[in-house]
Short mmCIF file of C-alpha atoms and ligand atoms in Angstrom, two decimals:
data_model
loop_
_atom_site.label_atom_id
_atom_site.label_comp_id
_atom_site.label_asym_id
_atom_site.label_seq_id
_atom_site.Cartn_x
_atom_site.Cartn_y
_atom_site.Cartn_z
CA UNK K 1 27.95 -27.33 11.07
CA UNK K 2 31.30 -28.72 12.09
CA UNK K 3 32.98 -31.60 10.31
CA UNK K 4 32.90 -34.77 12.39
CA UNK K 5 35.85 -37.10 12.51
CA UNK K 6 36.36 -40.80 13.02
CA UNK K 7 36.76 -40.42 16.79
CA UNK K 8 33.40 -38.64 17.11
CA UNK K 9 31.61 -41.43 15.23
CA UNK K 10 33.34 -44.44 16.76
CA UNK K 11 30.91 -46.54 18.80
CA UNK K 12 27.90 -44.44 17.72
CA UNK K 13 25.28 -44.75 14.98
CA UNK K 14 24.27 -41.82 12.80
CA UNK K 15 20.65 -41.12 11.88
CA UNK K 16 19.40 -38.18 9.81
CA UNK K 17 18.68 -36.45 13.15
CA UNK K 18 22.24 -36.92 14.41
CA UNK K 19 24.39 -39.33 16.41
CA UNK K 20 22.60 -41.88 18.58
CA UNK K 21 23.46 -44.66 20.98
CA UNK K 22 23.35 -47.87 18.87
CA UNK K 23 21.29 -49.48 21.63
CA UNK K 24 18.43 -47.18 20.60
CA UNK K 25 18.24 -48.58 17.05
CA UNK K 26 16.03 -51.53 17.97
CA UNK K 27 14.37 -53.62 15.28
CA UNK K 28 15.80 -52.39 11.98
CA UNK K 29 14.95 -52.75 8.31
CA UNK K 30 18.34 -52.70 6.61
CA UNK K 31 17.30 -51.78 3.05
CA UNK K 32 14.39 -49.51 2.20
CA UNK K 33 13.56 -46.37 0.24
CA UNK K 34 11.32 -43.65 1.55
CA UNK K 35 11.90 -40.87 -0.97
CA UNK K 36 13.25 -42.19 -4.27
CA UNK K 37 12.82 -42.08 -8.05
CA UNK K 38 13.81 -45.30 -9.81
CA UNK K 39 12.18 -44.54 -13.16
CA UNK K 40 13.94 -46.74 -15.76
CA UNK K 41 16.14 -44.63 -18.00
CA UNK K 42 14.17 -45.47 -21.14
CA UNK K 43 11.08 -43.95 -19.52
CA UNK K 44 13.01 -40.81 -18.55
CA UNK K 45 13.79 -40.38 -22.24
CA UNK K 46 10.22 -41.20 -23.26
CA UNK K 47 7.91 -40.72 -20.27
CA UNK K 48 4.85 -42.90 -19.94
CA UNK K 49 1.53 -41.82 -18.52
CA UNK K 50 1.34 -41.12 -14.78
CA UNK K 51 -1.83 -43.16 -14.44
CA UNK K 52 -3.20 -43.06 -10.89
CA UNK K 53 -2.54 -46.31 -9.03
CA UNK K 54 -5.48 -47.82 -7.17
CA UNK K 55 -6.70 -51.15 -5.87
CA UNK K 56 -8.14 -52.07 -9.26
CA UNK K 57 -4.92 -51.69 -11.25
CA UNK K 58 -2.22 -52.35 -8.61
CA UNK K 59 -1.95 -56.04 -9.50
CA UNK K 60 -1.96 -55.34 -13.23
CA UNK K 61 0.84 -52.82 -12.82
CA UNK K 62 2.86 -55.31 -10.76
CA UNK K 63 2.43 -57.89 -13.53
CA UNK K 64 3.31 -55.51 -16.34
CA UNK K 65 -0.16 -55.65 -17.87
CA UNK K 66 -0.63 -51.95 -17.31
CA UNK K 67 1.99 -49.24 -16.88
CA UNK K 68 2.10 -46.09 -14.82
CA UNK K 69 5.05 -43.73 -14.49
CA UNK K 70 4.00 -43.22 -10.86
CA UNK K 71 5.01 -46.76 -9.96
CA UNK K 72 8.67 -45.73 -9.78
CA UNK K 73 8.23 -42.48 -7.83
CA UNK K 74 8.27 -42.47 -4.05
CA UNK K 75 7.79 -38.73 -3.68
CA UNK K 76 4.95 -38.43 -1.18
CA UNK K 77 6.22 -37.50 2.29
CA UNK K 78 2.75 -37.60 3.86
CA UNK K 79 1.98 -41.07 2.50
CA UNK K 80 5.28 -42.63 3.62
CA UNK K 81 5.03 -40.92 7.00
CA UNK K 82 1.74 -42.72 7.57
CA UNK K 83 3.22 -46.00 6.36
CA UNK K 84 6.23 -45.65 8.67
CA UNK K 85 3.90 -44.94 11.60
CA UNK K 86 2.24 -48.28 10.86
CA UNK K 87 5.67 -49.92 10.94
CA UNK K 88 6.46 -48.35 14.32
CA UNK K 89 3.09 -49.52 15.65
CA UNK K 90 3.93 -53.06 14.44
CA UNK K 91 7.27 -53.05 16.32
CA UNK K 92 9.80 -51.50 13.90
CA UNK K 93 12.10 -48.77 15.12
CA UNK K 94 14.77 -47.93 12.51
CA UNK K 95 14.87 -47.90 8.71
CA UNK K 96 18.04 -47.75 6.62
CA UNK K 97 17.23 -45.53 3.64
CA UNK K 98 19.61 -46.43 0.81
CA UNK K 99 18.60 -43.95 -1.89
CA UNK K 100 22.00 -43.21 -3.41
CA UNK K 101 23.18 -40.95 -6.24
CA UNK K 102 21.02 -41.37 -9.36
CA UNK K 103 17.86 -42.16 -7.39
CA UNK K 104 17.20 -38.52 -6.35
CA UNK K 105 18.10 -38.60 -2.65
CA UNK K 106 16.39 -35.94 -0.52
CA UNK K 107 17.97 -35.72 2.96
CA UNK K 108 15.80 -32.80 4.14
CA UNK K 109 12.62 -34.73 3.39
CA UNK K 110 14.01 -37.66 5.40
CA UNK K 111 14.50 -35.40 8.43
CA UNK K 112 10.88 -34.22 8.27
CA UNK K 113 9.57 -37.76 7.72
CA UNK K 114 11.61 -39.13 10.62
CA UNK K 115 10.31 -36.44 12.98
CA UNK K 116 6.71 -36.86 11.85
CA UNK K 117 6.66 -40.68 11.82
CA UNK K 118 8.73 -41.51 14.89
CA UNK K 119 10.86 -43.89 12.82
CA UNK K 120 14.63 -43.45 13.03
CA UNK K 121 16.14 -43.13 9.54
CA UNK K 122 19.75 -43.95 8.72
CA UNK K 123 20.69 -42.51 5.33
CA UNK K 124 23.02 -44.05 2.76
CA UNK K 125 25.38 -42.29 0.31
CA UNK K 126 27.50 -42.95 -2.76
CA UNK K 127 26.12 -43.88 -6.18
CA UNK K 128 23.61 -46.36 -7.62
CA UNK K 129 24.17 -48.36 -10.85
CA UNK K 130 25.99 -47.03 -13.93
CA UNK K 131 22.94 -46.24 -16.03
CA UNK K 132 21.35 -44.06 -13.33
CA UNK K 133 24.48 -42.06 -12.51
CA UNK K 134 25.19 -38.50 -13.57
CA UNK K 135 27.03 -38.90 -16.92
CA UNK K 136 29.75 -36.57 -15.57
CA UNK K 137 30.75 -39.35 -13.16
CA UNK K 138 32.43 -41.16 -16.06
CA UNK K 139 35.21 -38.55 -15.88
CA UNK K 140 35.73 -38.91 -12.12
CA UNK K 141 38.48 -40.87 -10.38
CA UNK K 142 38.50 -43.26 -7.40
CA UNK K 143 39.90 -40.70 -4.94
CA UNK K 144 37.25 -38.18 -5.92
CA UNK K 145 34.45 -40.67 -5.21
CA UNK K 146 36.13 -41.67 -1.93
CA UNK K 147 36.43 -38.04 -0.78
CA UNK K 148 32.79 -37.40 -1.69
CA UNK K 149 31.56 -40.35 0.40
CA UNK K 150 33.81 -39.44 3.34
CA UNK K 151 32.34 -35.93 3.27
CA UNK K 152 28.80 -37.34 3.06
CA UNK K 153 29.44 -39.19 6.34
CA UNK K 154 31.48 -36.51 8.14
CA UNK K 155 29.90 -33.28 6.86
CA UNK K 156 26.62 -33.82 5.03
CA UNK K 157 25.23 -35.21 1.81
CA UNK K 158 23.70 -33.85 -1.39
CA UNK K 159 24.19 -30.19 -0.56
CA UNK K 160 22.88 -30.45 3.01
CA UNK K 161 24.36 -30.78 6.49
CA UNK K 162 22.53 -34.07 6.98
CA UNK K 163 25.02 -36.92 7.30
CA UNK K 164 25.01 -40.49 6.05
CA UNK K 165 25.18 -43.38 8.53
CA UNK K 166 26.13 -46.07 6.01
CA UNK K 167 27.76 -46.19 2.55
CA UNK K 168 25.45 -47.43 -0.22
CA UNK K 169 23.60 -48.81 -1.87
CA UNK K 170 26.59 -48.90 -4.21
CA UNK K 171 25.30 -50.10 -7.56
CA UNK K 172 26.70 -52.75 -9.88
CA UNK K 173 25.31 -53.94 -13.19
CA UNK K 174 26.14 -57.24 -14.82
CA UNK K 175 28.58 -57.05 -16.47
CA UNK K 176 30.23 -54.76 -13.94
CA UNK K 177 31.25 -51.41 -15.51
CA UNK K 178 34.52 -49.50 -15.04
CA UNK K 179 32.67 -46.59 -13.47
CA UNK K 180 30.99 -48.88 -10.95
CA UNK K 181 34.33 -50.44 -10.01
CA UNK K 182 35.79 -47.00 -9.35
CA UNK K 183 32.83 -46.05 -7.17
CA UNK K 184 33.15 -49.36 -5.29
CA UNK K 185 36.86 -48.86 -4.72
CA UNK K 186 36.07 -45.33 -3.51
CA UNK K 187 33.49 -46.80 -1.13
CA UNK K 188 36.08 -49.19 0.32
CA UNK K 189 38.48 -46.27 0.89
CA UNK K 190 35.66 -44.23 2.46
CA UNK K 191 34.90 -47.16 4.72
CA UNK K 192 38.52 -47.31 5.88
CA UNK K 193 38.43 -43.60 6.68
CA UNK K 194 35.02 -43.44 8.35
CA UNK K 195 34.41 -46.87 9.90
CA UNK K 196 30.97 -47.13 8.25
CA UNK K 197 29.49 -50.31 6.77
CA UNK K 198 28.94 -50.68 3.00
CA UNK K 199 25.79 -51.92 1.24
CA UNK K 200 26.25 -53.40 -2.25
CA UNK K 201 23.56 -53.68 -4.94
CA UNK K 202 24.77 -56.55 -7.19
CA UNK K 203 23.82 -56.91 -10.85
CA UNK K 204 21.25 -59.43 -12.04
CA UNK K 205 23.60 -62.34 -12.56
CA UNK K 206 23.91 -65.22 -10.14
CA UNK K 207 27.71 -65.03 -10.10
CA UNK K 208 28.04 -61.28 -9.58
CA UNK K 209 27.71 -61.20 -5.78
CA UNK K 210 30.72 -63.52 -5.63
CA UNK K 211 32.61 -61.35 -8.12
CA UNK K 212 32.06 -58.30 -5.90
CA UNK K 213 32.91 -60.23 -2.73
CA UNK K 214 36.16 -61.40 -4.35
CA UNK K 215 36.93 -57.75 -5.21
CA UNK K 216 36.50 -56.85 -1.52
CA UNK K 217 38.72 -59.75 -0.47
CA UNK K 218 41.42 -58.71 -2.92
CA UNK K 219 41.32 -55.15 -1.53
CA UNK K 220 41.65 -56.50 2.02
CA UNK K 221 38.33 -54.87 2.97
CA UNK K 222 36.62 -56.15 6.16
CA UNK K 223 34.02 -58.63 4.91
CA UNK K 224 31.93 -58.37 8.06
CA UNK K 225 31.26 -54.69 7.24
CA UNK K 226 29.85 -55.43 3.77
CA UNK K 227 26.18 -56.24 3.13
CA UNK K 228 25.23 -57.96 -0.13
CA UNK K 229 21.72 -56.87 -1.10
CA UNK K 230 19.02 -58.48 -3.24
CA UNK K 231 20.05 -62.09 -2.70
CA UNK K 232 16.39 -63.08 -3.28
CA UNK K 233 16.42 -62.13 -6.98
CA UNK K 234 20.04 -63.04 -7.65
CA UNK K 235 20.98 -66.40 -6.13
CA UNK K 236 18.64 -69.40 -6.26
CA UNK K 237 20.85 -72.32 -5.20
CA UNK K 238 22.34 -73.15 -1.83
CA UNK K 239 25.79 -73.89 -3.25
CA UNK K 240 26.31 -70.33 -4.47
CA UNK K 241 24.63 -68.88 -1.40
CA UNK K 242 26.80 -70.75 1.09
CA UNK K 243 29.97 -70.02 -0.87
CA UNK K 244 29.16 -66.32 -0.76
CA UNK K 245 28.39 -66.38 2.97
CA UNK K 246 31.66 -68.24 3.59
CA UNK K 247 33.50 -65.08 2.46
CA UNK K 248 32.20 -63.46 5.65
CA UNK K 249 29.92 -60.83 4.09
CA UNK K 250 26.40 -60.19 5.35
CA UNK K 251 23.63 -61.79 3.26
CA UNK K 252 20.59 -59.57 2.80
CA UNK K 253 17.17 -60.96 1.82
CA UNK K 254 15.53 -57.64 1.12
CA UNK K 255 12.56 -58.34 -1.09
CA UNK K 256 10.28 -59.69 1.63
CA UNK K 257 6.67 -59.10 0.65
CA UNK K 258 7.44 -59.29 -3.06
CA UNK K 259 5.96 -62.68 -3.84
CA UNK K 260 4.61 -62.38 -7.35
CA UNK K 261 6.21 -64.61 -9.95
CA UNK K 262 6.38 -61.84 -12.52
CA UNK K 263 9.57 -59.86 -12.21
CA UNK K 264 9.96 -56.94 -14.49
CA UNK K 265 13.68 -57.40 -15.19
CA UNK K 266 14.01 -61.07 -16.03
CA UNK K 267 12.35 -64.45 -15.91
CA UNK K 268 13.50 -65.75 -12.56
CA UNK K 269 12.10 -68.05 -9.88
CA UNK K 270 11.23 -65.23 -7.48
CA UNK K 271 10.97 -66.83 -4.04
CA UNK K 272 8.12 -66.16 -1.66
CA UNK K 273 8.63 -65.30 2.01
CA UNK K 274 8.50 -68.95 3.10
CA UNK K 275 11.26 -69.84 0.61
CA UNK K 276 13.34 -66.93 1.88
CA UNK K 277 13.01 -68.27 5.43
CA UNK K 278 14.12 -71.71 4.22
CA UNK K 279 17.26 -70.29 2.56
CA UNK K 280 18.00 -68.34 5.75
CA UNK K 281 17.66 -71.58 7.71
CA UNK K 282 20.28 -73.16 5.43
CA UNK K 283 22.64 -70.29 6.24
CA UNK K 284 22.01 -70.66 9.96
CA UNK K 285 22.67 -74.39 9.67
CA UNK K 286 26.08 -73.55 8.22
CA UNK K 287 26.88 -71.27 11.17
CA UNK K 288 26.02 -67.96 9.48
CA UNK K 289 23.31 -66.66 11.83
CA UNK K 290 25.37 -63.50 12.45
CA UNK K 291 25.47 -62.76 8.70
CA UNK K 292 21.79 -62.41 7.81
CA UNK K 293 19.64 -59.28 7.59
CA UNK K 294 16.20 -58.79 6.07
CA UNK K 295 14.13 -55.96 4.61
CA UNK K 296 11.55 -55.13 1.90
CA UNK K 297 13.53 -52.75 -0.36
CA UNK K 298 10.36 -50.78 -1.07
CA UNK K 299 11.04 -48.67 -4.15
CA UNK K 300 7.68 -48.95 -5.95
CA UNK K 301 4.49 -47.18 -4.96
CA UNK K 302 2.59 -50.40 -5.58
CA UNK K 303 4.30 -51.89 -2.54
CA UNK K 304 2.87 -49.26 -0.16
CA UNK K 305 -0.33 -50.17 1.70
CA UNK K 306 -1.98 -47.02 0.36
CA UNK K 307 -1.94 -48.54 -3.12
CA UNK K 308 -2.66 -52.16 -2.22
CA UNK K 309 0.81 -53.29 -1.18
CA UNK K 310 2.34 -54.70 2.00
CA UNK K 311 4.08 -51.60 3.33
CA UNK K 312 7.02 -51.25 5.74
CA UNK K 313 5.04 -53.04 8.45
CA UNK K 314 4.94 -56.42 6.66
CA UNK K 315 8.02 -58.01 8.23
CA UNK K 316 6.90 -57.05 11.73
CA UNK K 317 3.23 -57.90 11.30
CA UNK K 318 3.53 -61.04 9.16
CA UNK K 319 7.06 -62.37 8.67
CA UNK K 320 8.23 -62.46 12.29
CA UNK K 321 5.12 -64.42 13.38
CA UNK K 322 5.81 -66.80 10.48
CA UNK K 323 9.42 -67.16 11.66
CA UNK K 324 8.12 -68.20 15.08
CA UNK K 325 5.74 -70.73 13.51
CA UNK K 326 8.63 -72.14 11.51
CA UNK K 327 10.87 -72.77 14.47
CA UNK K 328 13.00 -69.65 14.54
CA UNK K 329 14.06 -69.00 18.14
CA UNK K 330 13.74 -65.61 19.81
CA UNK K 331 17.54 -65.40 19.82
CA UNK K 332 17.65 -65.98 16.06
CA UNK K 333 14.95 -63.38 15.40
CA UNK K 334 16.67 -60.87 17.69
CA UNK K 335 20.01 -61.48 15.96
CA UNK K 336 18.53 -60.88 12.50
CA UNK K 337 16.31 -57.90 13.39
CA UNK K 338 18.32 -56.12 16.09
CA UNK K 339 21.84 -57.37 16.86
CA UNK K 340 23.33 -57.60 13.37
CA UNK K 341 21.85 -54.26 12.19
CA UNK K 342 23.20 -52.66 15.38
CA UNK K 343 26.66 -54.11 14.76
CA UNK K 344 26.66 -52.88 11.15
CA UNK K 345 25.35 -49.39 11.93
CA UNK K 346 27.82 -48.83 14.78
CA UNK K 347 30.87 -47.01 13.44
CA UNK K 348 34.15 -48.79 14.16
ZN1 ZN Y 401 17.45 -50.46 -2.77
#
């Protein structure tokens, strides 16, 4: 397959099935995983039992009472195809699949799943957090990472001819590692060369999103092409949130549907969906309507409907009606679900 160039991509969006008119993207979930393996590294070294997940243990697994190695493996094309069909039936059209290096991306499976489900899939590229990356990456330089991401957009990713339509999720831990900074700088260069948007996964520290945003500002990167993920589990006060949005980046609440207080990584005040909508309202009040996107970031089996979870349909079936009940206008909902994703996924 031929190598695309910037001119071929400009004004278009790129799904795993090829270039599309951005007007066809429709209602879009900006941060999900369809095929992914996020097994914590300690359990790769010492695997735990792959206990079947069912309705009787789903809650216990989510609260860390019981463990199953299967929780972290989204490796069932037939199951996710059915779940994506439910999303399409509920009004969703496009899913941004951000399984980056370290999380076992599988572009060919995404092509099959997109065809079978009717959901458009836009694939990410680049590398996830330090601890998940191939140890050989520690030897690699900024330009090497940049060239790899440019090729993933222009030629194909992970040994295939299937091309990425966005850069990310680019992982950061707290504290931010040297390797992760090099990958991020490579992503910014790749963005300059391709015109793609970048999705950032910040570390679990309430000041790290700002640290990364400041890094982008210092590099002169276009802030309106950068999406900061996982705000829900990272920032809990309006002061930090509004300061971050004032940099011009896009604020992503991407843990919709995850409402349990227990959070495996740390003891935080995990918001519920209503709290998320209230924080979004604060952003809108400050004039940031054009800088908000939402999603579920499904990366655990327990979040699929098959196992007792909410699935990819949750935002369409439950959250959007709640937005209407809570005074969100149709223009606001359309901006968050359609217009801003379309702007971000359109190559510039
Ligand atoms: Zn993710």
